Coordinates of C-alpha atoms in Angstrom, one line a residue:
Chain F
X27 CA 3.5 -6.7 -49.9
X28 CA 4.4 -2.9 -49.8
X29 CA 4.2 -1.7 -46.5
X30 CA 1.6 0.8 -45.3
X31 CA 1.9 4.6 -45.7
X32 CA 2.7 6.1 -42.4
X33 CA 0.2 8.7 -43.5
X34 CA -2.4 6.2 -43.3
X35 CA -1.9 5.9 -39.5
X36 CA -4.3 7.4 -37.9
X37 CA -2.6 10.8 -36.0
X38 CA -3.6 11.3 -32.0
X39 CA -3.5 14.7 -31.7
X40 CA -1.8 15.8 -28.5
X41 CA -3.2 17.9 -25.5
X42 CA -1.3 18.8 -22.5
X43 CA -4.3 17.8 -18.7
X44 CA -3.6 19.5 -15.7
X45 CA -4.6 18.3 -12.4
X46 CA -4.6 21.4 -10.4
X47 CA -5.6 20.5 -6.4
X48 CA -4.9 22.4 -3.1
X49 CA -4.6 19.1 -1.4
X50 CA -3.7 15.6 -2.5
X51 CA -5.1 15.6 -6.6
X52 CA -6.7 12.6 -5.8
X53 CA -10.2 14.2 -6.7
X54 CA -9.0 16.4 -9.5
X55 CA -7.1 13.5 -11.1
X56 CA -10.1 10.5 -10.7
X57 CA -12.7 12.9 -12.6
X58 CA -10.4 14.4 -14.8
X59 CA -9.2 11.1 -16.1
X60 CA -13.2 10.1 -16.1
X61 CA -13.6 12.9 -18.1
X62 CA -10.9 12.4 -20.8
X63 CA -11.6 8.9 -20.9
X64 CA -14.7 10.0 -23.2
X65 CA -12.4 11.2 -25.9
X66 CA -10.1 8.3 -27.0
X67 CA -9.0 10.2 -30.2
X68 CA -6.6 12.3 -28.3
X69 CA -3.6 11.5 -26.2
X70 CA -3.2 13.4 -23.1
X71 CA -0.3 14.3 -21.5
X72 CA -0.8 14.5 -17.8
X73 CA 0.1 16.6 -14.9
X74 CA -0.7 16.3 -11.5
X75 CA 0.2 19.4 -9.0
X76 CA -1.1 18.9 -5.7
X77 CA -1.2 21.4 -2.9
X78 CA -1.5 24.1 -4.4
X79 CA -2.9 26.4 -1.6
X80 CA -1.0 29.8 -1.5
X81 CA -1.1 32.4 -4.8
X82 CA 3.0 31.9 -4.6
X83 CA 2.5 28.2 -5.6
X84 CA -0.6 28.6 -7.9
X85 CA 2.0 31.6 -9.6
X86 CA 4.1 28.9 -10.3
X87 CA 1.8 26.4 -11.7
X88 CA 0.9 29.1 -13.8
X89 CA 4.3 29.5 -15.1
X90 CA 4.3 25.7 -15.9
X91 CA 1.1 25.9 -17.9
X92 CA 2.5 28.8 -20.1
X93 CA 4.8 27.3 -20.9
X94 CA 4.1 24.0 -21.7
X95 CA 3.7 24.5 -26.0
X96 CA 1.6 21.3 -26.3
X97 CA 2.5 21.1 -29.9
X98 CA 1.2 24.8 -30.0
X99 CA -2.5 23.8 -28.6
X100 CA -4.1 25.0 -25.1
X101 CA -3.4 22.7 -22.5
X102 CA -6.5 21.6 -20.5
X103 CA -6.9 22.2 -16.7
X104 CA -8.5 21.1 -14.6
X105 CA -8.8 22.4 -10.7
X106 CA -10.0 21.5 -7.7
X107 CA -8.4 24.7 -5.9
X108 CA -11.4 26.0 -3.2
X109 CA -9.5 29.4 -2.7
X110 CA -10.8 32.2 -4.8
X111 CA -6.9 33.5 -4.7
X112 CA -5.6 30.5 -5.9
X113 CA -8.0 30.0 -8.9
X114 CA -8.0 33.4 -9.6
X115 CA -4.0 32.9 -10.4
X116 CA -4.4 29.4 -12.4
X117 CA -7.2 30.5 -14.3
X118 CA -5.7 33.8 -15.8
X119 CA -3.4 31.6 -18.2
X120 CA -4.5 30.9 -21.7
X121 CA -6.2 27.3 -21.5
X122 CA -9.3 25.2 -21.1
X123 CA -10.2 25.8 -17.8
X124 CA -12.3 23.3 -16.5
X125 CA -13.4 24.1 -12.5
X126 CA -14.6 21.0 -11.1
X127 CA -15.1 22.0 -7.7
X128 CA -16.3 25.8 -7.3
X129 CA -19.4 25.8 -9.4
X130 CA -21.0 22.4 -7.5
X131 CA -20.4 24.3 -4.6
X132 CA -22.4 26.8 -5.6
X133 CA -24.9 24.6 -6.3
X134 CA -25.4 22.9 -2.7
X135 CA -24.8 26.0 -0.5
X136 CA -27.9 27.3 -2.1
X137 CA -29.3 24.1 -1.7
X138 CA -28.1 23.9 2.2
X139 CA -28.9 27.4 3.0
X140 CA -25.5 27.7 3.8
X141 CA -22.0 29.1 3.0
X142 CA -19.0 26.2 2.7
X143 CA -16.8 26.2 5.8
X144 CA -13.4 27.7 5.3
X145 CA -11.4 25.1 6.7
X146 CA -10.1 22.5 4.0
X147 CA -12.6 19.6 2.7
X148 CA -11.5 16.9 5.7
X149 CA -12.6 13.9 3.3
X150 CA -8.8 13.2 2.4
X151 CA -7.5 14.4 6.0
X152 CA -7.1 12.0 8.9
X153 CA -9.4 13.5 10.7
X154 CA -11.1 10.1 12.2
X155 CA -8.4 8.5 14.0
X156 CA -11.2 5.3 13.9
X157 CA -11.4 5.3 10.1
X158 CA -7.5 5.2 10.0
X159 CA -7.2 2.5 12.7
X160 CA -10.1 0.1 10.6
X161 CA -8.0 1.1 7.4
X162 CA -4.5 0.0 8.8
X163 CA -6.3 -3.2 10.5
X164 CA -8.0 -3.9 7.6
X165 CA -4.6 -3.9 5.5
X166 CA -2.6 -6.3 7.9
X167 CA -5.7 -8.4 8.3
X168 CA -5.5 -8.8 4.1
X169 CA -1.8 -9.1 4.3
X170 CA -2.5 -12.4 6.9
X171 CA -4.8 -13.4 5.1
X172 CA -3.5 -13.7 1.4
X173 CA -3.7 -16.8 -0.2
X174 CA -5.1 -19.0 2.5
X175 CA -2.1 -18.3 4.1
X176 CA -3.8 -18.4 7.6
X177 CA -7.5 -19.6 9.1
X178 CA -7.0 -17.7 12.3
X179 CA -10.1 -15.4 12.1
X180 CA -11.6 -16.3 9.4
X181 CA -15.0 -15.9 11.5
X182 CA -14.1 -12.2 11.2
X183 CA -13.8 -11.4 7.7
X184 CA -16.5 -9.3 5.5
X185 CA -15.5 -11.0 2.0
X186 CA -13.5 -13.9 1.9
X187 CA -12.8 -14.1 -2.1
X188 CA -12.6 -18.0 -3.7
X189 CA -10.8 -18.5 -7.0
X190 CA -8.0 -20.8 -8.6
X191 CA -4.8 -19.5 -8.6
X192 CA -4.2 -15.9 -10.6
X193 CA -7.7 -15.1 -11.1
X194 CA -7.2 -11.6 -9.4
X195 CA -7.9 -12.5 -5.7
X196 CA -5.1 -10.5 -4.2
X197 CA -5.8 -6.8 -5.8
X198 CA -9.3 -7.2 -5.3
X199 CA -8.6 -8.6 -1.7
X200 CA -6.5 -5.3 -1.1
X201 CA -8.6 -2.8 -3.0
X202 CA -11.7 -3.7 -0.9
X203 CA -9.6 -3.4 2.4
X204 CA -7.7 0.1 1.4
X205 CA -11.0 1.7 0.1
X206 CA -13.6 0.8 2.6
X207 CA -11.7 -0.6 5.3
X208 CA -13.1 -3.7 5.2
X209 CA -11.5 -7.4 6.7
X210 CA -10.7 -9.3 3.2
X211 CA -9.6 -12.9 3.3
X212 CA -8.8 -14.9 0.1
X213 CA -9.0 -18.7 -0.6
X214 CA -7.1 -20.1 -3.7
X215 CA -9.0 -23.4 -5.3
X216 CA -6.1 -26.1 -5.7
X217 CA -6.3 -29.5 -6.8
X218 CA -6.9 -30.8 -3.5
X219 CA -10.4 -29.1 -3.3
X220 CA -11.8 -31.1 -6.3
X221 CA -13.5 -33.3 -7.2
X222 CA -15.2 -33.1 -3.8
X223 CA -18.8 -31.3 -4.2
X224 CA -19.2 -28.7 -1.2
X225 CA -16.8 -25.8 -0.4
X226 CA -13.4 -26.8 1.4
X227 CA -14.0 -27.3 4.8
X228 CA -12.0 -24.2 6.3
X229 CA -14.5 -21.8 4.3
X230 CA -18.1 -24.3 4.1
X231 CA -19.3 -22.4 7.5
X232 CA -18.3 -19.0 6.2
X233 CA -20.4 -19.7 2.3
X234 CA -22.5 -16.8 2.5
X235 CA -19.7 -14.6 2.4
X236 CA -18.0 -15.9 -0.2
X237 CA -17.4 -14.2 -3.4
X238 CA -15.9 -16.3 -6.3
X239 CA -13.4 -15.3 -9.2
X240 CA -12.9 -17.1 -12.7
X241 CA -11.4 -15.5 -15.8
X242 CA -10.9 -17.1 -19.2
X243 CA -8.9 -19.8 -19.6
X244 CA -6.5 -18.2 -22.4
X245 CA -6.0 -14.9 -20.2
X246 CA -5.5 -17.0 -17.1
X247 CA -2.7 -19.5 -19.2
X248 CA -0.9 -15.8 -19.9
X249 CA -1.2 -14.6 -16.6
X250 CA 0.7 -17.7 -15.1
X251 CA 2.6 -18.2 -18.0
X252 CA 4.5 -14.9 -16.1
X253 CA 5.1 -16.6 -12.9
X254 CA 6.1 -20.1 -14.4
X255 CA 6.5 -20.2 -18.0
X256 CA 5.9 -23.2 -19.9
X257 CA 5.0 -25.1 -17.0
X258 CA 1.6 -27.9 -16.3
X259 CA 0.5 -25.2 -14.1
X260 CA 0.7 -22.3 -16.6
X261 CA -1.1 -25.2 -20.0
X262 CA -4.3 -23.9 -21.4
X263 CA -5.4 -27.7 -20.1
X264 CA -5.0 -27.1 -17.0
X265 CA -6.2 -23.6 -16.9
X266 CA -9.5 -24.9 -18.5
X267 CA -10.0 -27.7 -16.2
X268 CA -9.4 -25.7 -13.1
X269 CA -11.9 -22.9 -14.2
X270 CA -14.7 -25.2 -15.5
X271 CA -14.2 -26.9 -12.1
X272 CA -14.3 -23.7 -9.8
X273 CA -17.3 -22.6 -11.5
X274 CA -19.2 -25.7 -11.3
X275 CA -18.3 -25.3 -7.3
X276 CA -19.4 -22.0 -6.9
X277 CA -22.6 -22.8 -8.8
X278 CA -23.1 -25.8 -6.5
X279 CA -23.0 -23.8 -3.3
X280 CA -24.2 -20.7 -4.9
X281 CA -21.5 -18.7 -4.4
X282 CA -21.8 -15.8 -6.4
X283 CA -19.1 -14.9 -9.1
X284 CA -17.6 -12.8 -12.2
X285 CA -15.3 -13.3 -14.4
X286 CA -12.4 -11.2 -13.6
X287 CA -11.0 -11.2 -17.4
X288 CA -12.5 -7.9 -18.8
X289 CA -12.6 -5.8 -15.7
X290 CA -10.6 -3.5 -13.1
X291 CA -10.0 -4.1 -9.5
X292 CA -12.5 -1.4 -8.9
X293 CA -15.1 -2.8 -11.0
X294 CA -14.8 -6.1 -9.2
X295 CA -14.8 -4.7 -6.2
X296 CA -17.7 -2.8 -6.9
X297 CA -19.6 -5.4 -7.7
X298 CA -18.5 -7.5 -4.7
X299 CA -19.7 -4.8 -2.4
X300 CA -23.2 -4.8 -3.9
X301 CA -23.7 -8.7 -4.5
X302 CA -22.6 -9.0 -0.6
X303 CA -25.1 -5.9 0.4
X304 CA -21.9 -4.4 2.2
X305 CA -22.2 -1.0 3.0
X306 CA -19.2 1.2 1.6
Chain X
X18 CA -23.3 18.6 38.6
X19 CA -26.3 18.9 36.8
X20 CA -26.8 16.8 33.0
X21 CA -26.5 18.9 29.7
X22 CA -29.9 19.2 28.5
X23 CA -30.2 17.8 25.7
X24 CA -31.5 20.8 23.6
X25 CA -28.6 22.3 24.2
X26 CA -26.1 19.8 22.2
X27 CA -25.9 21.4 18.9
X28 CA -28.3 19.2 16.4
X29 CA -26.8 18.5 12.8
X30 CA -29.5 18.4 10.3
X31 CA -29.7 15.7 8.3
X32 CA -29.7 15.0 4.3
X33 CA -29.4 12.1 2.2
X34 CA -26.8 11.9 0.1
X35 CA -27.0 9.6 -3.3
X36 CA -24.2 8.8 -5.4
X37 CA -25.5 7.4 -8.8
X38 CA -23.1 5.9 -11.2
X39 CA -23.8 4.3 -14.6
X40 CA -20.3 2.1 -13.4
X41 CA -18.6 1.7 -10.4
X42 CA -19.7 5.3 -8.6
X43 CA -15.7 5.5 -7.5
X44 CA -15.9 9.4 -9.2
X45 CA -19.5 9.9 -8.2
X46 CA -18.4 9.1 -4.4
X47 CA -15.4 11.1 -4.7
X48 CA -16.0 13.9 -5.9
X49 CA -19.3 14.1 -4.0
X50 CA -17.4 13.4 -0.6
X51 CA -15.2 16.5 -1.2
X52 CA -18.2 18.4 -2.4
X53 CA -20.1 16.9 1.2
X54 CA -17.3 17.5 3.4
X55 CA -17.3 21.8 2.9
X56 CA -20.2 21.3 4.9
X57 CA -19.4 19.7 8.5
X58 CA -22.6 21.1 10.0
X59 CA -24.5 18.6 8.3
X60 CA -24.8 14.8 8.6
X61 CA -25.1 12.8 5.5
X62 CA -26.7 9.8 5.3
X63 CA -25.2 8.6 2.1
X64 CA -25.5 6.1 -0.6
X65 CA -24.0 5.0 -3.5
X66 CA -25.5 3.2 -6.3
X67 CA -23.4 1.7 -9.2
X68 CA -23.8 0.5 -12.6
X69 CA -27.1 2.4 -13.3
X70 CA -27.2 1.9 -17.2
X71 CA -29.9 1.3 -17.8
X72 CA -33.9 2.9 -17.7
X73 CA -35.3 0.6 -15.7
X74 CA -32.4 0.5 -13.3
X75 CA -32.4 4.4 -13.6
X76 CA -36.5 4.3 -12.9
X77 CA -35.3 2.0 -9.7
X78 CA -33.5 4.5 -8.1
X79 CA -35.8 7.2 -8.9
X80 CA -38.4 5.1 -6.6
X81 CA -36.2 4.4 -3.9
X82 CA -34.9 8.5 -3.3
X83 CA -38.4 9.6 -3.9
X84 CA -39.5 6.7 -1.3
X85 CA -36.1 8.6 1.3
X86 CA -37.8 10.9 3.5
X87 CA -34.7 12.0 5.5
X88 CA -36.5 13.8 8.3
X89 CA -39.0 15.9 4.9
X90 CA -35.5 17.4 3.5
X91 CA -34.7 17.1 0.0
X92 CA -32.1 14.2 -0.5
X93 CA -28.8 15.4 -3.2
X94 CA -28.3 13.2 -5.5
X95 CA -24.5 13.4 -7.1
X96 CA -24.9 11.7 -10.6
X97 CA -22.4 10.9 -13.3
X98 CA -24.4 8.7 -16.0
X99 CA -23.6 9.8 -19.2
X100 CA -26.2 8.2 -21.4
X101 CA -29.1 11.6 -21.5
X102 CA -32.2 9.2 -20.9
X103 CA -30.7 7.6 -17.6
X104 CA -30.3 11.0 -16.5
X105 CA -33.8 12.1 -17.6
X106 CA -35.1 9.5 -15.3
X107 CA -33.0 10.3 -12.5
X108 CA -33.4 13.6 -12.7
X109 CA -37.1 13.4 -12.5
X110 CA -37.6 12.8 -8.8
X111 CA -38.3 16.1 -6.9
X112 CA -34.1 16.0 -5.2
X113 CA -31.2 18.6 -4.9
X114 CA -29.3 17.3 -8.3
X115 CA -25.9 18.1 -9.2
X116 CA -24.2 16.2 -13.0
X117 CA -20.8 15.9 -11.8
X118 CA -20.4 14.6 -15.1
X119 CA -22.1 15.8 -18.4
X120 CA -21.4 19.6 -18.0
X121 CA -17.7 19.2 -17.8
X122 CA -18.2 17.1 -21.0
X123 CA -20.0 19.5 -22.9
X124 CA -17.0 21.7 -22.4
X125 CA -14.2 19.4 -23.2
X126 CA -16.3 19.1 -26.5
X127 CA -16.4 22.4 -27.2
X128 CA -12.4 22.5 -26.6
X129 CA -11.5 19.4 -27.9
X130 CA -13.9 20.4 -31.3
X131 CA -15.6 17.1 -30.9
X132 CA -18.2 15.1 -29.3
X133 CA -17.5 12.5 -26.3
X134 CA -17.4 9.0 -27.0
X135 CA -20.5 6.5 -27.1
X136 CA -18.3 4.2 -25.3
X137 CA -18.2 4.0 -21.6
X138 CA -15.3 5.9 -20.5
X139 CA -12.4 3.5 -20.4
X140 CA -10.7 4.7 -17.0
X141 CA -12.2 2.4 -14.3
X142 CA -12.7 -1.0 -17.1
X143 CA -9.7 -3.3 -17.4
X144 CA -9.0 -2.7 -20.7
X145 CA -4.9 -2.3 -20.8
X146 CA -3.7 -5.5 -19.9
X147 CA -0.3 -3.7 -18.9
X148 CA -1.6 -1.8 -16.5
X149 CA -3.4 -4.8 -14.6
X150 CA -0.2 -6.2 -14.6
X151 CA 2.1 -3.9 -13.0
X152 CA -0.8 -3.5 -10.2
X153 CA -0.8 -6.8 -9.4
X154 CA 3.1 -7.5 -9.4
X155 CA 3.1 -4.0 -7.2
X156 CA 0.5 -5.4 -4.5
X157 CA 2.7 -8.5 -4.3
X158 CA 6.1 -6.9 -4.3
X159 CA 4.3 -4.8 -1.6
X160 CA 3.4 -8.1 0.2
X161 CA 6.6 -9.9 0.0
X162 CA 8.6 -7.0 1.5
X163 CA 6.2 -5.6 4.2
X164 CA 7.9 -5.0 7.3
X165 CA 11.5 -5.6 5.8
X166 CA 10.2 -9.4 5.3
X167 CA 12.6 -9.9 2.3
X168 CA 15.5 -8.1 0.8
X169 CA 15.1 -9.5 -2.7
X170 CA 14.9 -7.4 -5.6
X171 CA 15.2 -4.3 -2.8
X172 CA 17.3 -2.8 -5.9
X173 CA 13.8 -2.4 -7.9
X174 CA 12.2 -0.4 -5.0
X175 CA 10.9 2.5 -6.2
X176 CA 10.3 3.8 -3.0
X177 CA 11.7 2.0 0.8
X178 CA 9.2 3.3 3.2
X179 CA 11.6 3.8 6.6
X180 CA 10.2 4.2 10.4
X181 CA 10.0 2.7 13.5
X182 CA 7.3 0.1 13.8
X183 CA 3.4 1.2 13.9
X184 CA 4.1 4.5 12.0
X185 CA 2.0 4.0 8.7
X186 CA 4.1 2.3 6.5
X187 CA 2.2 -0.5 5.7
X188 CA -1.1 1.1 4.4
X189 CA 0.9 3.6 2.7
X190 CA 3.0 1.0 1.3
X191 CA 0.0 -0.8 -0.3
X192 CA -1.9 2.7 -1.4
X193 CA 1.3 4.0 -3.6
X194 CA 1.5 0.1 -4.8
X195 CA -2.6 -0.3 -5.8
X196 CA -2.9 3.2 -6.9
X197 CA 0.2 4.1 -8.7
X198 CA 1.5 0.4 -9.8
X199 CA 4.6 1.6 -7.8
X200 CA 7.1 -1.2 -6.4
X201 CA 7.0 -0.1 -2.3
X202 CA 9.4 -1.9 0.4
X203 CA 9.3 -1.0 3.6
X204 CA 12.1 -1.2 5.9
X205 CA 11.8 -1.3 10.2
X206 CA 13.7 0.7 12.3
X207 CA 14.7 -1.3 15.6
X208 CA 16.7 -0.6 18.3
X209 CA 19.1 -2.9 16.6
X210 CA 19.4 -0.2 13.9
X211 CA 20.7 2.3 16.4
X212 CA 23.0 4.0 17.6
X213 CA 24.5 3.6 14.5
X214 CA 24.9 6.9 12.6
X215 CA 23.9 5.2 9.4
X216 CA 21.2 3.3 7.4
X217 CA 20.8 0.1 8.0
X218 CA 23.5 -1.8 6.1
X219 CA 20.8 -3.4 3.6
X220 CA 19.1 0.1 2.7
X221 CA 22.0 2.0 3.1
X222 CA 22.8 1.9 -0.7
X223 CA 19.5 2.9 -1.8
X224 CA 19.3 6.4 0.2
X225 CA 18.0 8.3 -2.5
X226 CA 14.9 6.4 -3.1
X227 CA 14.2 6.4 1.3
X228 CA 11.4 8.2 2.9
X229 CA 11.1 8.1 6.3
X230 CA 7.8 8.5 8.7
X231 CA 7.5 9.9 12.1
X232 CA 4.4 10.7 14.3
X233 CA 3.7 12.0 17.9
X234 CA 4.8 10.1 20.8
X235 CA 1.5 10.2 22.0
X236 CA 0.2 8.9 19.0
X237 CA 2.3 6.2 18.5
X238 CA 1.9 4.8 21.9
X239 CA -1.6 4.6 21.7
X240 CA -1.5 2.9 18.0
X241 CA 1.2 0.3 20.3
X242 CA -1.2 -0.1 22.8
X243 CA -4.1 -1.6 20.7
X244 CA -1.6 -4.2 19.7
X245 CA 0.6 -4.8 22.7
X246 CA -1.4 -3.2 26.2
X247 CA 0.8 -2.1 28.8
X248 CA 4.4 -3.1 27.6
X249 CA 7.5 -1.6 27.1
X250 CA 7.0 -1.3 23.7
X251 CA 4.4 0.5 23.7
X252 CA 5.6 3.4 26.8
X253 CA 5.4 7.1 25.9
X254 CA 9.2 6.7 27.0
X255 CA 10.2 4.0 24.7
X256 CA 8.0 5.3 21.6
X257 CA 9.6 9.1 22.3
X258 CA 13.2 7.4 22.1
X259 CA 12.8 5.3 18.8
X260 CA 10.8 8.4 17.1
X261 CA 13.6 10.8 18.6
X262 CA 16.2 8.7 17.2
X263 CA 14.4 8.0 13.8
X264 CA 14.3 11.7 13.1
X265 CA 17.7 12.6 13.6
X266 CA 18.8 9.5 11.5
X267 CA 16.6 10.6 8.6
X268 CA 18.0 14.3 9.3
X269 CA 21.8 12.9 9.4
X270 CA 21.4 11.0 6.0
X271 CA 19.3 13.4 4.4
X272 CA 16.2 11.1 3.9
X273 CA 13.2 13.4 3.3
X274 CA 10.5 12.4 6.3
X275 CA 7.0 13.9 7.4
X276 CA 4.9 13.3 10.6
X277 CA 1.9 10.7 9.4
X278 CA -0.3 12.1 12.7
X279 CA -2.3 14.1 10.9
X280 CA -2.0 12.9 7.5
X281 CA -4.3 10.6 5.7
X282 CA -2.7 7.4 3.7
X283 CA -3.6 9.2 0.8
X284 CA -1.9 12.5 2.0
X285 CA 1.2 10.8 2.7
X286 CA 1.7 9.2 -0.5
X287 CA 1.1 12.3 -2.7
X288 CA 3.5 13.8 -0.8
X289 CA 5.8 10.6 -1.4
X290 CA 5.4 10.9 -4.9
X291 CA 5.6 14.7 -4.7
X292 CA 9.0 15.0 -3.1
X293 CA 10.7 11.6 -4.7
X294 CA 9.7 13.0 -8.3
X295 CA 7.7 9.7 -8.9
X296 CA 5.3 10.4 -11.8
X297 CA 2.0 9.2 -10.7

């Protein structure tokens, strides 16, 4: 068989994204990306440049965009900049400018009846010392926690998330504690909690906080395969028997669940947060 | 001394605040956050509602902000569903409402000389397999070497994360390792680990890929406190020694440091990235 043309390879053209932010690019860069996402027939080459906040720095962003030929087309940029200065400077370079900040603005000081306050948005600063204290708990109390590793507390925890082994319970676990500061435990499903019917007995009292995990059986055989290849624990058997038996549990106790196998930490954990009626 | 009056503590009006997502209203809440936070003489009553993909979930929502009196004030609704007859519906009820979304779109389309996706943006869904991967393998790499727990594999740190105990390393640690897929250790300093002019013997060899953390003495004494009251460890005199003695080790081996008192997690690890050259 003669092999394919490369012409017949479908070409992604290439586009140069920059993340422009006065502060971390956190914002700039989680909308950008939510933006570009929309046109999978491009390949973007990303930038992020945080703090940005005096014309001297935005000068030499702008020196960076000019120069960047992008296989000769305009870059894209987007900013988050709130100083007039500063965008002023960015925006005077030949590109897409896309301002994701300044023009919603705008649009809720004149729905305020207000100006925005100089001072920097405080959503990324410290600011709260609480927030940061329930944050940093919340991460040791996940980090204790992992893998059933201890029951001390358990009575505590928001979410305490049920699934065999490698169903996603750990970045899910530390997702939900990072972002919103909640008190995450995690309980793997072995062998020795089957065939009995109920929940194990460390988490029975605690069912109506639990949130169960399953995944398919081939993507779950992969998955361990990485930890121990070619092993019982790693067989498409056993990875089917496990799952048909955690989901038969959580059905039995109606413990709510999804199947981890087609989405992102922060899908799960989206849907966790809802399910459980946790405020984020 | 006579009691404040009450009229005279200044009163913050309040607004509700809705995020609506068509999936898991991470950009909706972001963005609308920083939008939110230019605005601190205000208090926000907010809510966030994901996966709104459909009408009838779309003619759900409607109902419940037109049902939100929030004291007779208009609520602001932050929306980013893409599909046009979601938005319709939304969009309906009498509310302050601001597309963080379909705007920006219609000018990437216009640059990109095509029209976005019907698929859901791919940013926040599972999709590459890779990715997931080299999240999960950072949250446990993060895990096994929190608080210098384990010096295997140190050599495929991409960061060490170096302070005196209680200074932020360990939600930093896991932010740079969820967020970024980045493999964090973090390394102690003890007064075992002075008055040696050094690094520690087991991180010494990987001083290019250090970054230390300092804070106030006041700060870090009070962060002691809530875990050990009233000991030595946690004296303003012993936590100005060990933060004393931390700096100028960071200064003598030339490992870049900043102060995480007024810094958010997410602060101190764009600055991480920023200054180790890490792309993110």
């Amino acid at each position: 068989m003669a092999a394919t043309p490369a012409a017949a390879v479908p070409t992604h053209p290439v586009r140069a994204a920059y993340f422009v932010s006065d502060s971390t690019g956190i914002t700039a860069e989680t909308l950008g990306n939510a933006l570009l996402a929309n046109f999978p027939g491009f390949v973007f080459r990303k930038h992020t440049i945080p703090f940005v906040d005096t014309v001297d720095a935005a000068a030499g962003v702008a020196r960076q965009i000019a120069a960047d030929d992008a296989a000769g087309r305009e870059p894209i940029v987007f900013t988050t900049a709130k100083n007039p200065a500063v965008r002023a400077v960015v925006t005077a370079v030949p590109a897409t400018h896309i301002d994701l900040l300044s023009g919603h603005l705008g649009e809720l000081e004149q729905a305020l009846g207000t100006t925005a306050s100089e001072q920097l948005g405080q959503f990324h600063m410290l600011g709260d010392t609480t927030e940061y204290f329930a944050r940093m708990r919340a991460v040791e109390y996940a980090i204790e926690h992992d893998d059933g590793q201890s029951a001390r507390a358990l009575d505590l925890a928001d979410v305490i998330i049920v699934a065999p082994s490698r169903c996603g319970k750990t970045p899910t676990t530390m997702y939900l504690a990072l972002q919103y500061g909640l008190l995450v435990a995690n309980y793997p499903l072995t062998d020795d909690d089957f065939p009995a019917e109920g929940l194990p007995p460390l988490i029975a009292k605690y069912s109506a906080r639990c949130f169960g995990l399953t995944t398919t059986p081939l993507r779950l055989s992969q998955v361990r395969h990485e930890r121990r290849p070619d092993s019982r624990y790693s067989s498409l058997a056993q990875c089917t028997t496990e799952l048909r038996r955690a989901e038969k549990l959580y059905a039995r106790n109606r413990i709510p669940f999804l199947n981890s196998s087609t989405k992102s930490v922060e899908e799960m954990s989206a849907v966790i947060l809802q399910t459980l009626g946790l405020r984020r």
